[in-house]
Amino acid sequence: DTAVSQTPKYLVTQMGNDKSIKCEQNLGHDTMYWYKQDSKKFLKIMFSYNNKELIINETVPNRFSPKSPDKAHLNLHINSLELGDSAVYFCASSQRRGYNEQFFGPGTRLTVL
Amino acid sequence: AQKVTQAQTEISVVEKEDVTLDCVYETRDTTYYLFWYKQPPSGELVFLIRRNSFDEQNEISGRYSWNFQKSTSSFNFTITASQVVDSAVYFCALSGAGSYQLTFGKGTKLSVIP
């Protein structure tokens, strides 16, 4: 029944490690997104994919690399993790751009030690 | 550039009081969409409403109502007879027509005290 799912829910890791967060949506949506929510709750878009094609890359360090194997999945791989990467990462999807509301996954809380 | 301002960082009300959350936006688009999302303490983001720029009718859904005024670029959210379960962070957001980007305000944390 879950519309947008993310794994893992919590991720605790050491600085310098590489980690991935997976996202899947079963809504048949064309567009998927990654957002970062910082400790002050500010939500900022990182990436947007439409039908597996990267549309937005909002000045995100190239240590972050999204991968979309098909339009139902959008994974986020992070290399050489830094303390400042600690945040909650949300995946979202929408039927199409602009008009449609975005449905969010439950979030992945990443803690870099 | 698009911008959403939620000037109220935190609001506390006593249960059963009415409360209004303010949202002011800036955009150069003539067609755009406005949204409200709720983030309860459990952390998920829950969609509440979408409004398009051509529809200035106010919307009511149970205890929730929304007032959209293009003249003042505002899209305010009122909760009537607030309940403890309304305690959450509420985000206003904006998207241009054809845009892939949803621009969020910084959120207003609402605490409803029993």
Short mmCIF file of N, CA, C and O in Angstrom, two decimals, chain A residues 31 33 35 37 41-42 48 50 55-56 58 90 97-99 101-102 104, chain B residues 33 35 37 39 43 45 47 50 91 95-96 98-102 104 106:
data_model
loop_
_atom_site.label_atom_id
_atom_site.label_comp_id
_atom_site.label_asym_id
_atom_site.label_seq_id
_atom_site.Cartn_x
_atom_site.Cartn_y
_atom_site.Cartn_z
N THR A 31 7.64 11.71 -12.32
CA THR A 31 8.69 12.58 -11.80
C THR A 31 9.00 12.23 -10.35
O THR A 31 8.10 12.03 -9.54
N TYR A 33 11.89 13.06 -6.95
CA TYR A 33 12.71 14.14 -6.39
C TYR A 33 13.47 13.65 -5.15
O TYR A 33 13.03 12.72 -4.47
N TYR A 35 14.94 15.62 -1.66
CA TYR A 35 15.02 16.84 -0.87
C TYR A 35 15.91 16.58 0.34
O TYR A 35 15.96 15.46 0.85
N GLN A 37 16.37 17.99 4.27
CA GLN A 37 15.83 18.81 5.35
C GLN A 37 16.88 18.95 6.43
O GLN A 37 17.28 17.95 7.04
N LYS A 41 14.83 22.40 9.92
CA LYS A 41 13.62 21.97 9.22
C LYS A 41 13.48 22.57 7.82
O LYS A 41 12.43 22.43 7.20
N PHE A 42 14.52 23.26 7.34
CA PHE A 42 14.41 23.85 6.01
C PHE A 42 14.52 22.76 4.95
O PHE A 42 15.47 21.98 4.94
N SER A 48 15.79 16.42 -9.33
CA SER A 48 14.51 16.02 -9.87
C SER A 48 14.76 15.18 -11.11
O SER A 48 15.61 15.52 -11.93
N ASN A 50 12.75 13.18 -14.34
CA ASN A 50 11.51 12.96 -15.07
C ASN A 50 11.74 11.83 -16.07
O ASN A 50 12.59 11.94 -16.95
N ILE A 55 16.61 16.43 -14.30
CA ILE A 55 16.09 17.73 -14.68
C ILE A 55 16.71 18.84 -13.85
O ILE A 55 17.10 19.87 -14.34
N ILE A 56 16.77 18.65 -12.55
CA ILE A 56 17.31 19.68 -11.66
C ILE A 56 18.48 19.11 -10.89
O ILE A 56 18.42 18.00 -10.40
N GLU A 58 20.42 21.04 -8.02
CA GLU A 58 20.49 22.35 -7.37
C GLU A 58 21.80 22.55 -6.62
O GLU A 58 21.84 22.45 -5.41
N PHE A 90 14.50 13.30 2.00
CA PHE A 90 13.17 12.87 1.58
C PHE A 90 13.15 12.62 0.08
O PHE A 90 13.61 13.45 -0.71
N ARG A 97 5.12 17.54 -13.60
CA ARG A 97 5.73 18.70 -12.97
C ARG A 97 4.72 19.81 -12.71
O ARG A 97 3.71 19.91 -13.37
N GLY A 98 5.06 20.63 -11.74
CA GLY A 98 4.33 21.87 -11.47
C GLY A 98 2.98 21.70 -10.86
O GLY A 98 2.78 21.96 -9.68
N TYR A 99 2.04 21.23 -11.64
CA TYR A 99 0.64 21.22 -11.24
C TYR A 99 0.36 20.27 -10.08
O TYR A 99 -0.37 20.56 -9.15
N GLU A 101 0.59 17.77 -6.88
CA GLU A 101 1.24 17.72 -5.58
C GLU A 101 2.28 16.61 -5.57
O GLU A 101 2.17 15.63 -6.30
N GLN A 102 3.27 16.82 -4.72
CA GLN A 102 4.31 15.82 -4.55
C GLN A 102 3.99 14.97 -3.33
O GLN A 102 3.61 15.49 -2.29
N PHE A 104 5.48 12.44 -0.55
CA PHE A 104 6.79 12.24 0.06
C PHE A 104 6.91 10.87 0.72
O PHE A 104 5.94 10.34 1.26
N TYR B 33 1.23 27.35 -8.70
CA TYR B 33 0.45 26.51 -7.79
C TYR B 33 0.98 26.66 -6.38
O TYR B 33 2.20 26.74 -6.17
N PHE B 35 0.77 25.24 -2.29
CA PHE B 35 0.53 24.02 -1.54
C PHE B 35 0.74 24.28 -0.05
O PHE B 35 1.50 25.16 0.33
N TYR B 37 1.72 21.71 3.30
CA TYR B 37 2.07 20.38 3.79
C TYR B 37 2.16 20.44 5.31
O TYR B 37 2.53 21.46 5.89
N GLN B 39 3.91 18.49 8.67
CA GLN B 39 4.93 17.55 9.13
C GLN B 39 4.74 17.34 10.63
O GLN B 39 5.20 18.12 11.45
N GLY B 43 7.45 12.94 11.62
CA GLY B 43 8.42 13.29 10.59
C GLY B 43 7.97 13.22 9.14
O GLY B 43 8.64 13.78 8.27
N LEU B 45 5.88 13.95 5.69
CA LEU B 45 5.30 15.15 5.09
C LEU B 45 3.97 14.79 4.46
O LEU B 45 3.90 13.94 3.56
N PHE B 47 0.58 15.95 2.44
CA PHE B 47 -0.03 16.95 1.58
C PHE B 47 -1.40 17.35 2.14
O PHE B 47 -2.20 16.49 2.51
N ARG B 50 -3.74 21.91 -2.60
CA ARG B 50 -3.15 22.58 -3.75
C ARG B 50 -4.14 23.62 -4.25
O ARG B 50 -5.35 23.38 -4.30
N PHE B 91 4.20 23.65 6.32
CA PHE B 91 4.98 24.27 5.25
C PHE B 91 4.06 24.75 4.14
O PHE B 91 3.17 24.02 3.69
N SER B 95 4.96 26.31 -6.72
CA SER B 95 5.53 25.71 -7.92
C SER B 95 5.02 26.47 -9.13
O SER B 95 3.84 26.79 -9.21
N GLY B 96 5.93 26.79 -10.06
CA GLY B 96 5.51 27.43 -11.30
C GLY B 96 4.95 26.39 -12.25
O GLY B 96 5.30 25.22 -12.18
N GLY B 98 4.70 24.02 -15.10
CA GLY B 98 5.76 23.39 -15.88
C GLY B 98 7.07 23.28 -15.15
O GLY B 98 8.06 22.79 -15.69
N SER B 99 7.11 23.72 -13.90
CA SER B 99 8.35 23.67 -13.15
C SER B 99 8.50 22.33 -12.44
O SER B 99 7.52 21.75 -12.00
N TYR B 100 9.73 21.88 -12.33
CA TYR B 100 9.99 20.67 -11.55
C TYR B 100 10.29 21.01 -10.10
O TYR B 100 10.49 20.13 -9.29
N GLN B 101 10.32 22.29 -9.80
CA GLN B 101 10.80 22.69 -8.48
C GLN B 101 9.66 23.13 -7.58
O GLN B 101 8.81 23.94 -7.98
N LEU B 102 9.64 22.60 -6.37
CA LEU B 102 8.71 23.04 -5.34
C LEU B 102 9.53 23.83 -4.34
O LEU B 102 10.44 23.29 -3.72
N PHE B 104 9.82 25.66 -0.91
CA PHE B 104 9.16 25.64 0.39
C PHE B 104 9.49 26.89 1.21
O PHE B 104 10.60 27.44 1.12
N LYS B 106 10.01 28.27 5.21
CA LYS B 106 10.80 27.68 6.29
C LYS B 106 9.97 26.96 7.33
O LYS B 106 10.51 26.34 8.24
#
